[in-house]
PDB file of C-alpha atoms in Angstrom:
ATOM      1  CA  GLU A1319      27.880 -28.736 -31.501  1.00 95.00           C
ATOM      2  CA  VAL A1320      25.323 -28.691 -28.324  1.00 96.00           C
ATOM      3  CA  GLN A1321      22.918 -26.036 -28.868  1.00 98.00           C
ATOM      4  CA  LEU A1322      19.972 -25.179 -26.561  1.00 98.00           C
ATOM      5  CA  LEU A1323      17.159 -22.776 -27.624  1.00 98.00           C
ATOM      6  CA  GLU A1324      14.868 -21.437 -24.994  1.00 97.00           C
ATOM      7  CA  SER A1325      11.470 -19.983 -25.861  1.00 97.00           C
ATOM      8  CA  GLY A1326       7.945 -18.749 -24.239  1.00 97.00           C
ATOM      9  CA  GLY A1327       9.435 -16.059 -21.962  1.00 95.00           C
ATOM     10  CA  GLY A1328       7.157 -12.770 -21.460  1.00 96.00           C
ATOM     11  CA  VAL A1329       5.402 -10.458 -19.160  1.00 97.00           C
ATOM     12  CA  VAL A1330       2.648 -12.040 -17.050  1.00 97.00           C
ATOM     13  CA  GLN A1331       0.587 -10.733 -14.128  1.00 97.00           C
ATOM     14  CA  PRO A1332       1.070 -12.114 -10.583  1.00 97.00           C
ATOM     15  CA  GLY A1333      -0.851 -15.207 -10.091  1.00 97.00           C
ATOM     16  CA  GLY A1334      -0.557 -16.022 -13.869  1.00 97.00           C
ATOM     17  CA  SER A1335       1.133 -19.049 -15.610  1.00 98.00           C
ATOM     18  CA  LEU A1336       3.849 -19.417 -18.195  1.00 98.00           C
ATOM     19  CA  ARG A1337       5.394 -22.514 -19.955  1.00 98.00           C
ATOM     20  CA  LEU A1338       8.896 -22.273 -21.142  1.00 98.00           C
ATOM     21  CA  SER A1339      10.600 -24.640 -23.708  1.00 98.00           C
ATOM     22  CA  CYS A1340      14.018 -25.656 -24.762  1.00 98.00           C
ATOM     23  CA  ALA A1341      14.917 -27.439 -28.009  1.00 98.00           C
ATOM     24  CA  ALA A1342      18.015 -29.349 -27.398  1.00 98.00           C
ATOM     25  CA  SER A1343      20.386 -30.489 -30.291  1.00 97.00           C
ATOM     26  CA  GLY A1344      23.797 -31.798 -30.746  1.00 97.00           C
ATOM     27  CA  PHE A1345      23.886 -34.629 -27.972  1.00 97.00           C
ATOM     28  CA  THR A1346      21.886 -37.603 -26.884  1.00 96.00           C
ATOM     29  CA  PHE A1347      19.054 -35.870 -25.072  1.00 96.00           C
ATOM     30  CA  SER A1348      17.855 -38.871 -23.021  1.00 95.00           C
ATOM     31  CA  ASP A1349      21.492 -39.557 -21.645  1.00 96.00           C
ATOM     32  CA  TYR A1350      21.595 -36.318 -19.434  1.00 96.00           C
ATOM     33  CA  THR A1351      19.781 -34.597 -16.544  1.00 96.00           C
ATOM     34  CA  MET A1352      18.591 -31.309 -17.803  1.00 97.00           C
ATOM     35  CA  ASN A1353      18.044 -28.210 -15.453  1.00 97.00           C
ATOM     36  CA  TRP A1354      16.571 -24.744 -15.392  1.00 98.00           C
ATOM     37  CA  VAL A1355      18.659 -22.016 -13.646  1.00 98.00           C
ATOM     38  CA  ARG A1356      17.536 -18.485 -13.177  1.00 98.00           C
ATOM     39  CA  GLN A1357      18.826 -15.280 -12.750  1.00 98.00           C
ATOM     40  CA  ALA A1358      17.094 -12.246 -11.224  1.00 98.00           C
ATOM     41  CA  PRO A1359      18.154  -8.798 -12.866  1.00 96.00           C
ATOM     42  CA  GLY A1360      21.725  -7.871 -11.276  1.00 94.00           C
ATOM     43  CA  ARG A1361      21.434 -10.890  -9.121  1.00 96.00           C
ATOM     44  CA  GLY A1362      23.350 -14.295  -8.900  1.00 96.00           C
ATOM     45  CA  LEU A1363      22.529 -17.790 -10.190  1.00 98.00           C
ATOM     46  CA  GLU A1364      19.669 -19.810  -8.836  1.00 98.00           C
ATOM     47  CA  TRP A1365      19.354 -23.537  -9.511  1.00 97.00           C
ATOM     48  CA  VAL A1366      15.336 -23.876 -10.182  1.00 97.00           C
ATOM     49  CA  SER A1367      14.724 -27.403 -11.225  1.00 97.00           C
ATOM     50  CA  GLY A1368      16.181 -30.638 -12.785  1.00 96.00           C
ATOM     51  CA  ILE A1369      15.036 -33.621 -14.517  1.00 96.00           C
ATOM     52  CA  SER A1370      16.970 -36.995 -14.836  1.00 95.00           C
ATOM     53  CA  GLY A1371      17.797 -38.309 -18.408  1.00 95.00           C
ATOM     54  CA  SER A1372      15.026 -40.943 -18.240  1.00 94.00           C
ATOM     55  CA  GLY A1373      12.429 -38.560 -16.994  1.00 94.00           C
ATOM     56  CA  ALA A1374      11.731 -40.377 -13.942  1.00 95.00           C
ATOM     57  CA  THR A1375      13.096 -38.284 -11.343  1.00 95.00           C
ATOM     58  CA  THR A1376      12.396 -34.532 -11.042  1.00 96.00           C
ATOM     59  CA  TYR A1377      14.125 -32.178  -8.755  1.00 95.00           C
ATOM     60  CA  TYR A1378      12.903 -28.632  -7.308  1.00 96.00           C
ATOM     61  CA  ALA A1379      14.251 -25.668  -5.373  1.00 96.00           C
ATOM     62  CA  ASP A1380      12.061 -24.941  -2.242  1.00 96.00           C
ATOM     63  CA  SER A1381      11.267 -21.585  -3.761  1.00 97.00           C
ATOM     64  CA  VAL A1382       9.395 -23.067  -6.492  1.00 98.00           C
ATOM     65  CA  LYS A1383       8.331 -26.574  -5.387  1.00 97.00           C
ATOM     66  CA  GLY A1384       4.411 -27.010  -5.735  1.00 97.00           C
ATOM     67  CA  ARG A1385       4.210 -23.993  -8.411  1.00 98.00           C
ATOM     68  CA  PHE A1386       6.691 -25.327 -11.150  1.00 98.00           C
ATOM     69  CA  THR A1387       6.573 -28.455 -13.036  1.00 98.00           C
ATOM     70  CA  ILE A1388       9.667 -29.504 -15.110  1.00 98.00           C
ATOM     71  CA  SER A1389       9.199 -32.386 -18.052  1.00 98.00           C
ATOM     72  CA  ARG A1390      10.799 -33.709 -20.857  1.00 97.00           C
ATOM     73  CA  ASP A1391       9.979 -35.165 -24.226  1.00 97.00           C
ATOM     74  CA  LYS A1392      12.543 -37.520 -25.628  1.00 93.00           C
ATOM     75  CA  SER A1393      10.684 -37.866 -28.986  1.00 95.00           C
ATOM     76  CA  LYS A1394      11.165 -34.180 -29.538  1.00 96.00           C
ATOM     77  CA  ASN A1395      14.269 -33.476 -27.704  1.00 97.00           C
ATOM     78  CA  THR A1396      12.847 -30.636 -25.817  1.00 98.00           C
ATOM     79  CA  LEU A1397      12.561 -29.739 -22.326  1.00 98.00           C
ATOM     80  CA  SER A1398       9.770 -27.653 -20.615  1.00 98.00           C
ATOM     81  CA  LEU A1399       9.053 -25.818 -17.137  1.00 98.00           C
ATOM     82  CA  GLU A1400       5.509 -25.212 -16.417  1.00 98.00           C
ATOM     83  CA  MET A1401       5.216 -22.114 -14.010  1.00 98.00           C
ATOM     84  CA  ASN A1402       1.972 -21.380 -12.158  1.00 98.00           C
ATOM     85  CA  SER A1403       1.068 -19.088  -9.581  1.00 98.00           C
ATOM     86  CA  LEU A1404       3.985 -16.529 -10.534  1.00 98.00           C
ATOM     87  CA  ARG A1405       5.247 -14.009  -8.193  1.00 97.00           C
ATOM     88  CA  ALA A1406       7.248 -10.877  -8.858  1.00 97.00           C
ATOM     89  CA  GLU A1407      10.201 -12.630  -7.205  1.00 97.00           C
ATOM     90  CA  ASP A1408       9.988 -15.059 -10.137  1.00 98.00           C
ATOM     91  CA  THR A1409      11.176 -12.443 -12.635  1.00 98.00           C
ATOM     92  CA  ALA A1410      14.408 -13.442 -13.881  1.00 98.00           C
ATOM     93  CA  VAL A1411      16.294 -14.944 -17.070  1.00 98.00           C
ATOM     94  CA  TYR A1412      15.780 -18.555 -17.056  1.00 98.00           C
ATOM     95  CA  TYR A1413      18.599 -20.692 -18.745  1.00 98.00           C
ATOM     96  CA  CYS A1414      18.100 -24.192 -19.976  1.00 98.00           C
ATOM     97  CA  VAL A1415      21.124 -25.959 -19.059  1.00 98.00           C
ATOM     98  CA  LYS A1416      22.651 -29.479 -19.907  1.00 97.00           C
ATOM     99  CA  ASP A1417      24.113 -31.642 -16.849  1.00 93.00           C
ATOM    100  CA  GLU A1418      27.060 -33.860 -17.080  1.00 93.00           C
ATOM    101  CA  ASN A1419      25.127 -36.425 -15.161  1.00 89.00           C
ATOM    102  CA  SER A1420      22.502 -38.693 -16.105  1.00 90.00           C
ATOM    103  CA  TRP A1421      20.436 -39.103 -12.888  1.00 87.00           C
ATOM    104  CA  PHE A1422      20.489 -36.074 -10.693  1.00 88.00           C
ATOM    105  CA  PRO A1423      21.643 -32.520 -10.885  1.00 88.00           C
ATOM    106  CA  SER A1424      25.561 -32.114 -10.984  1.00 91.00           C
ATOM    107  CA  PHE A1425      27.638 -29.538 -12.748  1.00 94.00           C
ATOM    108  CA  LEU A1426      26.595 -27.766 -15.784  1.00 96.00           C
ATOM    109  CA  ASP A1427      28.342 -28.025 -18.774  1.00 95.00           C
ATOM    110  CA  TYR A1428      26.117 -26.459 -21.635  1.00 97.00           C
ATOM    111  CA  TRP A1429      23.956 -23.464 -21.301  1.00 98.00           C
ATOM    112  CA  GLY A1430      21.225 -21.823 -23.364  1.00 98.00           C
ATOM    113  CA  GLN A1431      21.188 -17.993 -23.878  1.00 97.00           C
ATOM    114  CA  GLY A1432      18.426 -17.579 -21.690  1.00 97.00           C
ATOM    115  CA  VAL A1433      14.673 -16.355 -21.918  1.00 98.00           C
ATOM    116  CA  LEU A1434      13.314 -13.457 -19.710  1.00 98.00           C
ATOM    117  CA  VAL A1435      10.367 -13.976 -17.506  1.00 98.00           C
ATOM    118  CA  ALA A1436       8.911 -10.726 -15.923  1.00 98.00           C
ATOM    119  CA  VAL A1437       6.076 -10.892 -13.570  1.00 97.00           C
ATOM    120  CA  SER A1438       4.373  -7.641 -13.202  1.00 95.00           C
ATOM    121  CA  SER A1439       1.017  -5.958 -12.965  1.00 91.00           C
TER     122      SER A1439
ATOM    123  CA  GLU B 266      21.132 -26.456   2.043  1.00 94.00           C
ATOM    124  CA  ILE B 267      24.611 -25.813   1.641  1.00 96.00           C
ATOM    125  CA  VAL B 268      25.339 -22.029   1.555  1.00 98.00           C
ATOM    126  CA  LEU B 269      28.463 -20.779  -0.494  1.00 98.00           C
ATOM    127  CA  THR B 270      29.977 -17.526   0.375  1.00 98.00           C
ATOM    128  CA  GLN B 271      32.475 -15.939  -2.069  1.00 98.00           C
ATOM    129  CA  SER B 272      35.062 -13.400  -1.436  1.00 94.00           C
ATOM    130  CA  PRO B 273      35.919 -10.781  -2.244  1.00 96.00           C
ATOM    131  CA  ASP B 274      32.781  -9.081  -3.916  1.00 97.00           C
ATOM    132  CA  THR B 275      34.723  -7.313  -6.199  1.00 97.00           C
ATOM    133  CA  LEU B 276      38.547  -7.652  -7.412  1.00 97.00           C
ATOM    134  CA  SER B 277      40.142  -4.763  -9.228  1.00 96.00           C
ATOM    135  CA  LEU B 278      43.164  -5.929 -10.968  1.00 95.00           C
ATOM    136  CA  SER B 279      45.370  -5.197 -14.029  1.00 95.00           C
ATOM    137  CA  PRO B 280      46.048  -7.524 -17.272  1.00 95.00           C
ATOM    138  CA  GLY B 281      49.008  -9.772 -16.344  1.00 95.00           C
ATOM    139  CA  GLU B 282      48.276  -9.913 -12.600  1.00 96.00           C
ATOM    140  CA  ARG B 283      47.268 -12.912 -10.651  1.00 97.00           C
ATOM    141  CA  ALA B 284      43.613 -13.196  -9.121  1.00 97.00           C
ATOM    142  CA  THR B 285      42.639 -15.443  -6.460  1.00 98.00           C
ATOM    143  CA  LEU B 286      38.987 -15.975  -5.729  1.00 98.00           C
ATOM    144  CA  SER B 287      37.466 -17.582  -2.581  1.00 98.00           C
ATOM    145  CA  CYS B 288      34.406 -19.994  -2.021  1.00 98.00           C
ATOM    146  CA  ARG B 289      33.696 -21.192   1.396  1.00 98.00           C
ATOM    147  CA  ALA B 290      31.017 -23.635   2.113  1.00 98.00           C
ATOM    148  CA  SER B 291      28.756 -23.502   5.219  1.00 98.00           C
ATOM    149  CA  GLN B 292      29.590 -27.373   5.488  1.00 97.00           C
ATOM    150  CA  SER B 293      31.893 -29.673   3.804  1.00 97.00           C
ATOM    151  CA  VAL B 294      31.357 -30.350  -0.004  1.00 97.00           C
ATOM    152  CA  VAL B 295      30.958 -33.868  -0.465  1.00 94.00           C
ATOM    153  CA  GLY B 296      33.494 -35.581  -2.959  1.00 94.00           C
ATOM    154  CA  SER B 297      34.819 -31.822  -3.569  1.00 95.00           C
ATOM    155  CA  TYR B 298      32.181 -31.670  -6.017  1.00 96.00           C
ATOM    156  CA  LEU B 299      32.612 -28.059  -6.795  1.00 97.00           C
ATOM    157  CA  ALA B 300      32.420 -26.181  -9.934  1.00 98.00           C
ATOM    158  CA  TRP B 301      33.356 -22.769 -11.163  1.00 98.00           C
ATOM    159  CA  TYR B 302      31.664 -20.638 -13.771  1.00 98.00           C
ATOM    160  CA  GLN B 303      32.439 -17.566 -15.699  1.00 98.00           C
ATOM    161  CA  GLN B 304      29.824 -15.199 -16.812  1.00 98.00           C
ATOM    162  CA  LYS B 305      30.426 -11.957 -19.116  1.00 97.00           C
ATOM    163  CA  PRO B 306      27.717  -9.248 -19.494  1.00 94.00           C
ATOM    164  CA  GLY B 307      24.700 -10.119 -21.403  1.00 94.00           C
ATOM    165  CA  GLN B 308      26.174 -13.748 -22.061  1.00 97.00           C
ATOM    166  CA  ALA B 309      25.315 -17.239 -20.135  1.00 98.00           C
ATOM    167  CA  PRO B 310      27.602 -18.857 -17.860  1.00 98.00           C
ATOM    168  CA  ARG B 311      30.462 -20.808 -18.973  1.00 98.00           C
ATOM    169  CA  LEU B 312      31.849 -23.775 -17.182  1.00 98.00           C
ATOM    170  CA  LEU B 313      35.518 -23.347 -16.085  1.00 98.00           C
ATOM    171  CA  ILE B 314      36.320 -26.024 -13.554  1.00 98.00           C
ATOM    172  CA  TYR B 315      34.549 -29.160 -12.024  1.00 98.00           C
ATOM    173  CA  ALA B 316      35.432 -31.586  -9.353  1.00 97.00           C
ATOM    174  CA  ALA B 317      37.377 -28.856  -7.639  1.00 97.00           C
ATOM    175  CA  SER B 318      40.392 -28.763 -10.062  1.00 98.00           C
ATOM    176  CA  THR B 319      39.607 -30.274 -13.336  1.00 98.00           C
ATOM    177  CA  ARG B 320      39.452 -27.575 -16.243  1.00 98.00           C
ATOM    178  CA  ALA B 321      36.554 -28.264 -18.524  1.00 97.00           C
ATOM    179  CA  THR B 322      36.963 -28.792 -22.387  1.00 95.00           C
ATOM    180  CA  GLY B 323      38.712 -25.781 -24.069  1.00 96.00           C
ATOM    181  CA  ILE B 324      39.379 -23.860 -20.786  1.00 98.00           C
ATOM    182  CA  PRO B 325      43.062 -22.248 -20.853  1.00 97.00           C
ATOM    183  CA  ASP B 326      45.521 -23.483 -18.351  1.00 96.00           C
ATOM    184  CA  ARG B 327      45.869 -20.070 -16.646  1.00 97.00           C
ATOM    185  CA  PHE B 328      42.711 -21.001 -14.819  1.00 98.00           C
ATOM    186  CA  SER B 329      43.122 -23.394 -11.999  1.00 98.00           C
ATOM    187  CA  GLY B 330      41.164 -24.505  -9.221  1.00 98.00           C
ATOM    188  CA  SER B 331      41.934 -26.150  -5.897  1.00 98.00           C
ATOM    189  CA  GLY B 332      40.508 -26.923  -2.564  1.00 97.00           C
ATOM    190  CA  SER B 333      38.743 -29.342  -0.413  1.00 97.00           C
ATOM    191  CA  GLY B 334      36.243 -29.588   2.397  1.00 96.00           C
ATOM    192  CA  THR B 335      34.742 -26.149   2.921  1.00 97.00           C
ATOM    193  CA  ASP B 336      37.509 -23.878   1.312  1.00 98.00           C
ATOM    194  CA  PHE B 337      37.897 -23.634  -2.360  1.00 98.00           C
ATOM    195  CA  THR B 338      40.028 -21.225  -4.482  1.00 98.00           C
ATOM    196  CA  LEU B 339      39.778 -20.159  -8.316  1.00 98.00           C
ATOM    197  CA  THR B 340      43.057 -18.802  -9.576  1.00 98.00           C
ATOM    198  CA  ILE B 341      43.819 -17.117 -12.718  1.00 97.00           C
ATOM    199  CA  SER B 342      47.661 -16.988 -13.284  1.00 96.00           C
ATOM    200  CA  ARG B 343      47.883 -14.061 -15.632  1.00 96.00           C
ATOM    201  CA  LEU B 344      44.721 -12.052 -16.369  1.00 96.00           C
ATOM    202  CA  GLU B 345      44.030 -11.657 -19.980  1.00 96.00           C
ATOM    203  CA  PRO B 346      41.742  -8.723 -20.975  1.00 95.00           C
ATOM    204  CA  GLU B 347      38.793 -11.137 -22.044  1.00 95.00           C
ATOM    205  CA  ASP B 348      39.011 -12.937 -18.230  1.00 96.00           C
ATOM    206  CA  PHE B 349      37.335  -9.582 -16.789  1.00 92.00           C
ATOM    207  CA  ALA B 350      33.942 -10.851 -15.762  1.00 97.00           C
ATOM    208  CA  VAL B 351      31.725 -12.380 -12.827  1.00 98.00           C
ATOM    209  CA  PHE B 352      32.726 -15.872 -11.347  1.00 98.00           C
ATOM    210  CA  TYR B 353      30.513 -18.008  -9.542  1.00 98.00           C
ATOM    211  CA  CYS B 354      31.259 -21.326  -7.560  1.00 98.00           C
ATOM    212  CA  GLN B 355      28.606 -24.131  -7.310  1.00 98.00           C
ATOM    213  CA  GLN B 356      28.412 -27.118  -5.090  1.00 97.00           C
ATOM    214  CA  TYR B 357      26.675 -30.295  -6.452  1.00 95.00           C
ATOM    215  CA  GLY B 358      27.874 -32.844  -3.926  1.00 93.00           C
ATOM    216  CA  THR B 359      24.567 -32.275  -2.013  1.00 93.00           C
ATOM    217  CA  SER B 360      20.975 -31.807  -3.048  1.00 90.00           C
ATOM    218  CA  PRO B 361      19.807 -29.039  -3.741  1.00 94.00           C
ATOM    219  CA  VAL B 362      22.917 -27.801  -5.696  1.00 95.00           C
ATOM    220  CA  THR B 363      23.855 -24.136  -4.747  1.00 97.00           C
ATOM    221  CA  PHE B 364      25.735 -21.317  -6.266  1.00 98.00           C
ATOM    222  CA  GLY B 365      27.610 -18.815  -4.448  1.00 98.00           C
ATOM    223  CA  GLY B 366      26.642 -14.854  -4.957  1.00 97.00           C
ATOM    224  CA  GLY B 367      29.769 -14.266  -7.435  1.00 98.00           C
ATOM    225  CA  THR B 368      33.074 -12.327  -7.416  1.00 98.00           C
ATOM    226  CA  LYS B 369      33.332  -9.709 -10.092  1.00 98.00           C
ATOM    227  CA  VAL B 370      36.734  -9.410 -11.515  1.00 97.00           C
ATOM    228  CA  GLN B 371      37.140  -5.897 -12.881  1.00 95.00           C
ATOM    229  CA  ILE B 372      40.101  -3.620 -14.338  1.00 87.00           C
TER     230      ILE B 372
END
C-alpha cells in the first residue's frame, strides 16, 4: 500500500524559512517522479514543484522559482521541500504527491494527507 | 502556461441524477493528457480519470471522461451520495502542469 506522510509544517514569519519532508513507502521510490502540490485556504490546487525519479531533474512553478528547492533521498525514501523567503501567499496545505511518470510531472496517482504552512507575522 | 477553465462553478443536483462537468483549455492539450480528481472536505484529492478517458484503479464505471483538444468533460452517470465533492481537471501535456479552478457538485 502506497503511503506518503508529510511533516515539517507550521507557522513562520514573512521572509522566514521552513523545510517540509515526506516519508514514502509501499512502492519503489526511485522509479517515480515526486511532486509538491499546494492548496491555499478555500482555494483550488496549485502544482508547486516536481523532481524526476533519479533526482537529476527538478521542476518549479514560476511562483516559487528561486525561493523553493525540492530534493529527494533514495536511501531514506524521503522527499523534501526547502522553502525560503516565505510570503503570505505561500500559506497553504502542502501535499506530497506521487506521479505516474519517472521523468517529469504528469498525472498524480497517490496523495499524502497534507501539511499546513502558515506565513504570518 | 495552459489555463484550464472549469464550468459551472457549482452544480446542484440530487442523488440518481446525471452530472456533466466541463473543462476548457486555453490551448490544445497535448496528447489529451488530461486528468480529473475528486476532493471531499478535509481530504486529499483522489485521482479519477487520466488520459482524458481512462479510469484510475478502483474508480466506479459511473465516472467517465471524454474530450480532446481544448474541450473535456467528466460525466457521473448516476450520482451516489458519496459523489458530492469538488472536482478538478489537470493538464499534464505541457509544462508546467496546471489545474482548473474546480467544480463543486452539491446536493
